[in-house]
Tab-separated table of C-alpha atoms in Angstrom:
chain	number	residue	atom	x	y	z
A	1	UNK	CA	-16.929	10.177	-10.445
A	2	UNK	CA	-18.002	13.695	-9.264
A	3	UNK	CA	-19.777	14.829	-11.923
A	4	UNK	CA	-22.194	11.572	-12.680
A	5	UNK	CA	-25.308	10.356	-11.277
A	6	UNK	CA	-25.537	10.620	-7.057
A	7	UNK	CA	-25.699	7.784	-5.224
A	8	UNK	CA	-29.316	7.621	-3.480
A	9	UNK	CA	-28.885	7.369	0.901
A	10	UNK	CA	-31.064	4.368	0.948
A	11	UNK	CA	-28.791	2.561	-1.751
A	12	UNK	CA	-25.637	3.500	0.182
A	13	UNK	CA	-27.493	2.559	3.387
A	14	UNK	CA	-28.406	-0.797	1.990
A	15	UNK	CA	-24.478	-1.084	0.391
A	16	UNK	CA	-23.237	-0.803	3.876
A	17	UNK	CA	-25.642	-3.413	5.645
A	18	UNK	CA	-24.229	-5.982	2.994
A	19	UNK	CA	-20.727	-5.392	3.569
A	20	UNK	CA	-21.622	-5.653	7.144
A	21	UNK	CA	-22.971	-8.954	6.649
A	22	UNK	CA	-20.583	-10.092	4.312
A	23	UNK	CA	-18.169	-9.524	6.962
A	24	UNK	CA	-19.945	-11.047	9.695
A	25	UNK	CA	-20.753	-14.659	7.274
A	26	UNK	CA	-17.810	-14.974	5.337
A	27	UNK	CA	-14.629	-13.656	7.966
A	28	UNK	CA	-12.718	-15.571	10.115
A	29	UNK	CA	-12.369	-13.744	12.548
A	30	UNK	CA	-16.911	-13.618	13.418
A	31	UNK	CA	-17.775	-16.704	11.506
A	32	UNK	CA	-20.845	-18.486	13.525
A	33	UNK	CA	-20.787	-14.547	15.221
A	34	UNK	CA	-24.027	-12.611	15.649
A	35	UNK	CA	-22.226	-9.268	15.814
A	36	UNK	CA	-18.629	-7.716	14.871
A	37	UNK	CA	-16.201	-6.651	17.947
A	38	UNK	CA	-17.363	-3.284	18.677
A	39	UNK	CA	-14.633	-1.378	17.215
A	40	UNK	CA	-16.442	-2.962	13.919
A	41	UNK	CA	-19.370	-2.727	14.626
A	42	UNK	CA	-19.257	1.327	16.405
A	43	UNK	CA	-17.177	2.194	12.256
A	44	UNK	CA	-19.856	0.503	10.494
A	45	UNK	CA	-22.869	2.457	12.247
A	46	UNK	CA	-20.543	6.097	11.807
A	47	UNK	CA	-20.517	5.255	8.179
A	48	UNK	CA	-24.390	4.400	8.262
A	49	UNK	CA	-25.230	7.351	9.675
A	50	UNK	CA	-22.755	9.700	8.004
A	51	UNK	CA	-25.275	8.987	4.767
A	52	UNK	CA	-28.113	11.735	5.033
A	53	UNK	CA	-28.530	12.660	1.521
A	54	UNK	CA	-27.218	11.402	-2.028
A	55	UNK	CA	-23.703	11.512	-2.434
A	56	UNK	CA	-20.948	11.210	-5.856
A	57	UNK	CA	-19.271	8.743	-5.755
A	58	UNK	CA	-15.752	9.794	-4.537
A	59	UNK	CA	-18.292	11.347	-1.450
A	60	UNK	CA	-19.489	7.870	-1.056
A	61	UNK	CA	-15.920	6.376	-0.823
A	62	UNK	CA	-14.799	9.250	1.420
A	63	UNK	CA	-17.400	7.833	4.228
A	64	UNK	CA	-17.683	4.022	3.677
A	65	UNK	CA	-13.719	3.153	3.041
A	66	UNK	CA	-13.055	4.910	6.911
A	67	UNK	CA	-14.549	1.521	7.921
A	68	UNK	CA	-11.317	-0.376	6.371
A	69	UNK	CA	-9.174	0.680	9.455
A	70	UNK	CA	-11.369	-0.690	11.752
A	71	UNK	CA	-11.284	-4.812	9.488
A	72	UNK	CA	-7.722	-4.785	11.229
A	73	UNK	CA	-6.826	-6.929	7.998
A	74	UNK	CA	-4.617	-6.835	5.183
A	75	UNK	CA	-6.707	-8.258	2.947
A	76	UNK	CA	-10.111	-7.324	3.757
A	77	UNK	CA	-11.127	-4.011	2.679
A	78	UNK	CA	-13.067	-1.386	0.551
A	79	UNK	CA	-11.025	-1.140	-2.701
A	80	UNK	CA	-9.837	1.853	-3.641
A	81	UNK	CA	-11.908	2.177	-6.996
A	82	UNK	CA	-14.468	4.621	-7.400
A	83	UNK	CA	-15.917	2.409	-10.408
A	84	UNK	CA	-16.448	-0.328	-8.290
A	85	UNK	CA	-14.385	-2.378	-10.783
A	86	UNK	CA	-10.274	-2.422	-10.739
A	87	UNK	CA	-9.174	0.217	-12.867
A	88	UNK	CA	-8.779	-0.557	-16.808
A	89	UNK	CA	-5.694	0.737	-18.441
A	90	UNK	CA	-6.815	3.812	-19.731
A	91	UNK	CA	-7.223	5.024	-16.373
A	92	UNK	CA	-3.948	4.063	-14.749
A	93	UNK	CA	-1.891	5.802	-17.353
A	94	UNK	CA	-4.298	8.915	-15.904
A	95	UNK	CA	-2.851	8.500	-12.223
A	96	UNK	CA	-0.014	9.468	-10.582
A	97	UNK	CA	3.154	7.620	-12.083
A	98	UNK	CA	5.640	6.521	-9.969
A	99	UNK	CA	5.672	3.356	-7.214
A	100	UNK	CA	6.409	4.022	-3.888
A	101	UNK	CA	7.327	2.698	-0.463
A	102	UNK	CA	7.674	3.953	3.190
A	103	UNK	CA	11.011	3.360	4.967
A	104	UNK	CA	11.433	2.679	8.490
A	105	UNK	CA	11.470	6.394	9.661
A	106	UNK	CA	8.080	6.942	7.965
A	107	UNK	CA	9.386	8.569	5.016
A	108	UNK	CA	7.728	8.109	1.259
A	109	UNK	CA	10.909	7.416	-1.126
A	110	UNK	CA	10.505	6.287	-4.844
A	111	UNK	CA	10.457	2.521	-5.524
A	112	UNK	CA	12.368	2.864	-9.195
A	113	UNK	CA	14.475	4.627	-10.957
A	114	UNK	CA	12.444	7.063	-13.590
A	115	UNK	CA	13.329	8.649	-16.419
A	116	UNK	CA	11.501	10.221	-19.276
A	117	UNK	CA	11.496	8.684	-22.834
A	118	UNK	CA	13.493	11.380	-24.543
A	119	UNK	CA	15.970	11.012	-20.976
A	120	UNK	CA	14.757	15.030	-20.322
A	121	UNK	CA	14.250	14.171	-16.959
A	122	UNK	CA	15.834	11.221	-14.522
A	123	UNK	CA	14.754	10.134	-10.918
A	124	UNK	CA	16.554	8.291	-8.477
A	125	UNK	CA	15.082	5.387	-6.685
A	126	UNK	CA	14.857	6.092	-3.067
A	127	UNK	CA	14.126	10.163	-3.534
A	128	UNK	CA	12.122	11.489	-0.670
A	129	UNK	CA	8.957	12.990	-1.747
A	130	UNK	CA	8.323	15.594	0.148
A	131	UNK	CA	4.959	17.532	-1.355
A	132	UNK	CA	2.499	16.199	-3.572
A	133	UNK	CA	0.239	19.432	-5.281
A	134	UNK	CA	1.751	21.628	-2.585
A	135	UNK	CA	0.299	19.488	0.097
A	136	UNK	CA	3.084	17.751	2.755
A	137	UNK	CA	3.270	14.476	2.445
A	138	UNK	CA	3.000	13.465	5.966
A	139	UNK	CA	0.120	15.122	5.886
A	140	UNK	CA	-1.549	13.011	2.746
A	141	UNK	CA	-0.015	9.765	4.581
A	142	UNK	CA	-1.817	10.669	7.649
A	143	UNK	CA	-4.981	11.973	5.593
A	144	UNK	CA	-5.552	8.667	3.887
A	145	UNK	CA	-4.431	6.108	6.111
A	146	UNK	CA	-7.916	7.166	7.804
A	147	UNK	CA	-9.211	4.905	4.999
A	148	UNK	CA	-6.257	1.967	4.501
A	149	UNK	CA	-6.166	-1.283	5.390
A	150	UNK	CA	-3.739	-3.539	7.878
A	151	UNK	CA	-3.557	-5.050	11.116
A	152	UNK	CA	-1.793	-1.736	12.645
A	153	UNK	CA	-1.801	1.754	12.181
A	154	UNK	CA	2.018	1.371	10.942
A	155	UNK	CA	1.073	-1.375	8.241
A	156	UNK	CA	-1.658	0.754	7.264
A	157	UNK	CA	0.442	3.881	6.391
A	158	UNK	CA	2.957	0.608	4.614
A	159	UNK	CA	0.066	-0.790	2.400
A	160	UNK	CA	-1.187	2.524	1.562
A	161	UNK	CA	2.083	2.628	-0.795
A	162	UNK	CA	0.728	-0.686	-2.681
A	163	UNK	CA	-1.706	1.130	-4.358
A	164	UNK	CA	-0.298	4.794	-3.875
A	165	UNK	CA	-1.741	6.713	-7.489
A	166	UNK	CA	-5.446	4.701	-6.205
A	167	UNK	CA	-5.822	6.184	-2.935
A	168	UNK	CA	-4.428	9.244	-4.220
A	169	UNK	CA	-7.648	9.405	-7.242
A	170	UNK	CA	-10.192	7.732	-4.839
A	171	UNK	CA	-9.739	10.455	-2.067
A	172	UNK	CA	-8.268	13.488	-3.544
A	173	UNK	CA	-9.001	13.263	-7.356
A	174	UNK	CA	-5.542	13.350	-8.051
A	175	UNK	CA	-5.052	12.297	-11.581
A	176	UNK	CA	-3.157	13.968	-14.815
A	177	UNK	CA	-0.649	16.341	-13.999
A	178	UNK	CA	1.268	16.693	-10.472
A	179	UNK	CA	3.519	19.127	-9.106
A	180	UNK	CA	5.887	17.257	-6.485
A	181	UNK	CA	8.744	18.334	-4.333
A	182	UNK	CA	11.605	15.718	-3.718
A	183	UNK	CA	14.610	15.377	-1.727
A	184	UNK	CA	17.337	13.712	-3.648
A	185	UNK	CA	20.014	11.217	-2.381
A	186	UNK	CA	22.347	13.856	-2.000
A	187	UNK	CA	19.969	15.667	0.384
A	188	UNK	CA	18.885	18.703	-2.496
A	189	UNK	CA	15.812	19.954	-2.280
A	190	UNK	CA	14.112	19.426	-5.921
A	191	UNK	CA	10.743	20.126	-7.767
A	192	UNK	CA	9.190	19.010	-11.060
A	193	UNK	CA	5.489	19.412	-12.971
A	194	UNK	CA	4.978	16.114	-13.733
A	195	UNK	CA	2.403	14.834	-16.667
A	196	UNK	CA	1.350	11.338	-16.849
A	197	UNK	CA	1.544	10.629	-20.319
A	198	UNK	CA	2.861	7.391	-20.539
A	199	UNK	CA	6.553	8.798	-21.352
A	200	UNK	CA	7.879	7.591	-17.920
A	201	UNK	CA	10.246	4.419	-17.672
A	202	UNK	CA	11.273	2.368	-14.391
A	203	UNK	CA	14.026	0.360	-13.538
A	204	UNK	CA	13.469	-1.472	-10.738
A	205	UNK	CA	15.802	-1.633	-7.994
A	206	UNK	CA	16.263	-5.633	-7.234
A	207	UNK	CA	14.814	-6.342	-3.793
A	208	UNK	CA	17.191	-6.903	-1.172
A	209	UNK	CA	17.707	-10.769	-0.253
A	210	UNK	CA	18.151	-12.458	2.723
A	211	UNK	CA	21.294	-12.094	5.072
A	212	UNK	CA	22.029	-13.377	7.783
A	213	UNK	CA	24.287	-12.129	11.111
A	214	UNK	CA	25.818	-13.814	14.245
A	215	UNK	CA	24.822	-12.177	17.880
A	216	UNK	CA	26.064	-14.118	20.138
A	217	UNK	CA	24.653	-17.633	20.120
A	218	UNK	CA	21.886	-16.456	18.257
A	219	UNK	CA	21.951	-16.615	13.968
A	220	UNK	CA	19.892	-13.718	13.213
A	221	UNK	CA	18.239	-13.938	9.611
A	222	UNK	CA	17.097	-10.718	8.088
A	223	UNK	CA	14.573	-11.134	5.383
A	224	UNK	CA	13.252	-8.076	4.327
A	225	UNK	CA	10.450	-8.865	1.477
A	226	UNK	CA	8.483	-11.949	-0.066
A	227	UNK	CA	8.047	-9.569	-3.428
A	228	UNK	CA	10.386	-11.853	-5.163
A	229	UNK	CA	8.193	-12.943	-8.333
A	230	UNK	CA	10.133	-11.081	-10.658
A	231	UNK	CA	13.587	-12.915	-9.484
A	232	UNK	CA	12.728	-16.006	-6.990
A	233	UNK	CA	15.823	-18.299	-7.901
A	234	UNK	CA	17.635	-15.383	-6.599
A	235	UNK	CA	15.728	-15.347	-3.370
A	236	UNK	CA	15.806	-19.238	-3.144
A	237	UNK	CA	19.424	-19.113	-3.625
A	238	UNK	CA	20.333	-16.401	-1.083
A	239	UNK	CA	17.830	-18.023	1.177
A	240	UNK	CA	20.021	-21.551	0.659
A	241	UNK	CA	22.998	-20.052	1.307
A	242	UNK	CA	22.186	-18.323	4.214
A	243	UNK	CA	20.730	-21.593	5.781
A	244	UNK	CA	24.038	-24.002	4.993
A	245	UNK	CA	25.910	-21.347	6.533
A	246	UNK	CA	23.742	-21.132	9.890
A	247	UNK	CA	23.418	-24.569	9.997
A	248	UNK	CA	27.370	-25.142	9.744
A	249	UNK	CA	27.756	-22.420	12.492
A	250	UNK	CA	27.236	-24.170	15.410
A	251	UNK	CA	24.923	-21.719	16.663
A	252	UNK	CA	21.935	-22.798	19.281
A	253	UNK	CA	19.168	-20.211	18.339
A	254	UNK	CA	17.752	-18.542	15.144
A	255	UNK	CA	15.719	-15.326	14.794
A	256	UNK	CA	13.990	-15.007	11.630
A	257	UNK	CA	13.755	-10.722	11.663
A	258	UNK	CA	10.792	-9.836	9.208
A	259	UNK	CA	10.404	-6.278	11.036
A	260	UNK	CA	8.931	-3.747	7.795
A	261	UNK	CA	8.862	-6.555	5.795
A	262	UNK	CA	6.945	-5.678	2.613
A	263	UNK	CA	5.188	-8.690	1.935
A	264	UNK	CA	4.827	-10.430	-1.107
A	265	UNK	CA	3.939	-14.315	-2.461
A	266	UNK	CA	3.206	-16.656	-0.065
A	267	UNK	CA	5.691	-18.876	-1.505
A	268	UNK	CA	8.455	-17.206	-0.579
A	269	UNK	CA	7.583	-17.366	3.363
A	270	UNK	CA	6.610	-21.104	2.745
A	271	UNK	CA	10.516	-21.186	1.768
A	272	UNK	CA	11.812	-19.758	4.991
A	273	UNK	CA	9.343	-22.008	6.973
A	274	UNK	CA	10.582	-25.550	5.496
């Protein structure tokens, strides 16, 4: 992506003024619109006029994806691939390795457990990463939510981990080998070269179901994710449960808490709705 043809100004111009109308047609929000709410519109004419020569690719990105922010969406955005095309497999085993997810002090913490093939070296799922190539990793979380996606500035910095080893190679190149600095559960400071050569295995922590708690009159129903494709009679069960129970309670109010919830398939929320 640095190293190939440049991308001409005009072209990029002309990328930018299709996006823009793209946008404007095809959005919800400024259907039948003749212009974006300024916000929009003042991020689209800063990336316009930040083109004034030919640029790599990764140069390009750098410029146009700062627009993302400004969508206010979770699902409208400037991909994170330099290719313009999702990245094949060949590539992914190139990026950085391991899942992760921000908990609700801001902290990045490892989705998985990890360990290497020949068991040389085991992670623990929810070790704090603290540097990533000796830069701090608030500092990379506050670096590229510049360019992520979401509604606010704290479910930008969330879906940022979605796609983590992406942003990571889009913005900062960072592919191949890593050095990273973690914080284990027990608090010790730790830090590994890491190669990604395909000799890493996960096990996935399940995701946490849904509970519920009495306050008062009030049953208060915590449902922290809608990731549950990998286990969903689990999550249909727990949610089941949790609803015979409230019900038999007696209680005259219900608040459905979905504070730093993750996400996940829209079949799941349809669940907690009926």
């Amino acid at each position: 992506p640095d190293t190939g043809p440049r991308l001409g100004a005009a072209d990029l111009r002309a990328d930018i003024q299709a996006w823009h109308a793209a946008v404007l047609q095809r959005h919800p929000r400024f259907h039948g619109q003749s212009r974006l709410d300024e916000p929009l519109e003042r991020a689209f004419a800063a990336a316009r006029a930040s083109i004034t020569g030919p640029l790599s690719r990764r140069e390009a990105f750098w410029v146009l994806s700062r627009v993302n922010p400004a969508l206010r969406d979770g699902h409208t955005l400037l991909m994170p691939w330099l290719s313009g095309q999702a990245p094949d497999d060949r590539l992914r085993a190139r990026l950085f390795p391991f899942g992760v997810d921000l908990d609700g002090a801001g902290a990045l913490r490892l989705r998985s457990h990890w360990q290497r093939r020949d068991a040389s070296v085991t992670l623990t799922a929810g070790s704090r990463l603290l540097t990533l190539n000796g830069v701090p990793v608030d500092i990379l979380l506050s670096e590229l939510a510049a360019h992520s996606h979401g509604e606010t500035t704290v479910l930008q910095r969330h879906l940022l981990t979605l796609m983590w080893p992406l942003w990571l190679h889009a913005l900062r190149g960072v592919q191949d080998r890593f050095t990273v600095s973690i914080e284990t559960l027990a608090g010790l400071p730790r830090t590994l070269e890491i190669v990604a050569d395909g000799q890493w295995v996960a096990t996935r922590v399940p995701p946490v179901q849904p509970t519920w708690s009495r306050r008062g009159d009030v049953a208060w129903l915590r449902v922290p994710t809608f990731d549950v494709d990998e286990a969903p009679a689990d999550f249909e069960r727990a949610l089941d449960r949790a609803f015979t129970e409230i019900l038999a309670s007696g209680l005259s109010g219900l608040v459905v808490d979905v504070r730093g919830n993750t996400g996940g398939q829209s079949d799941a929320a349809s669940q907690v709705l009926k």
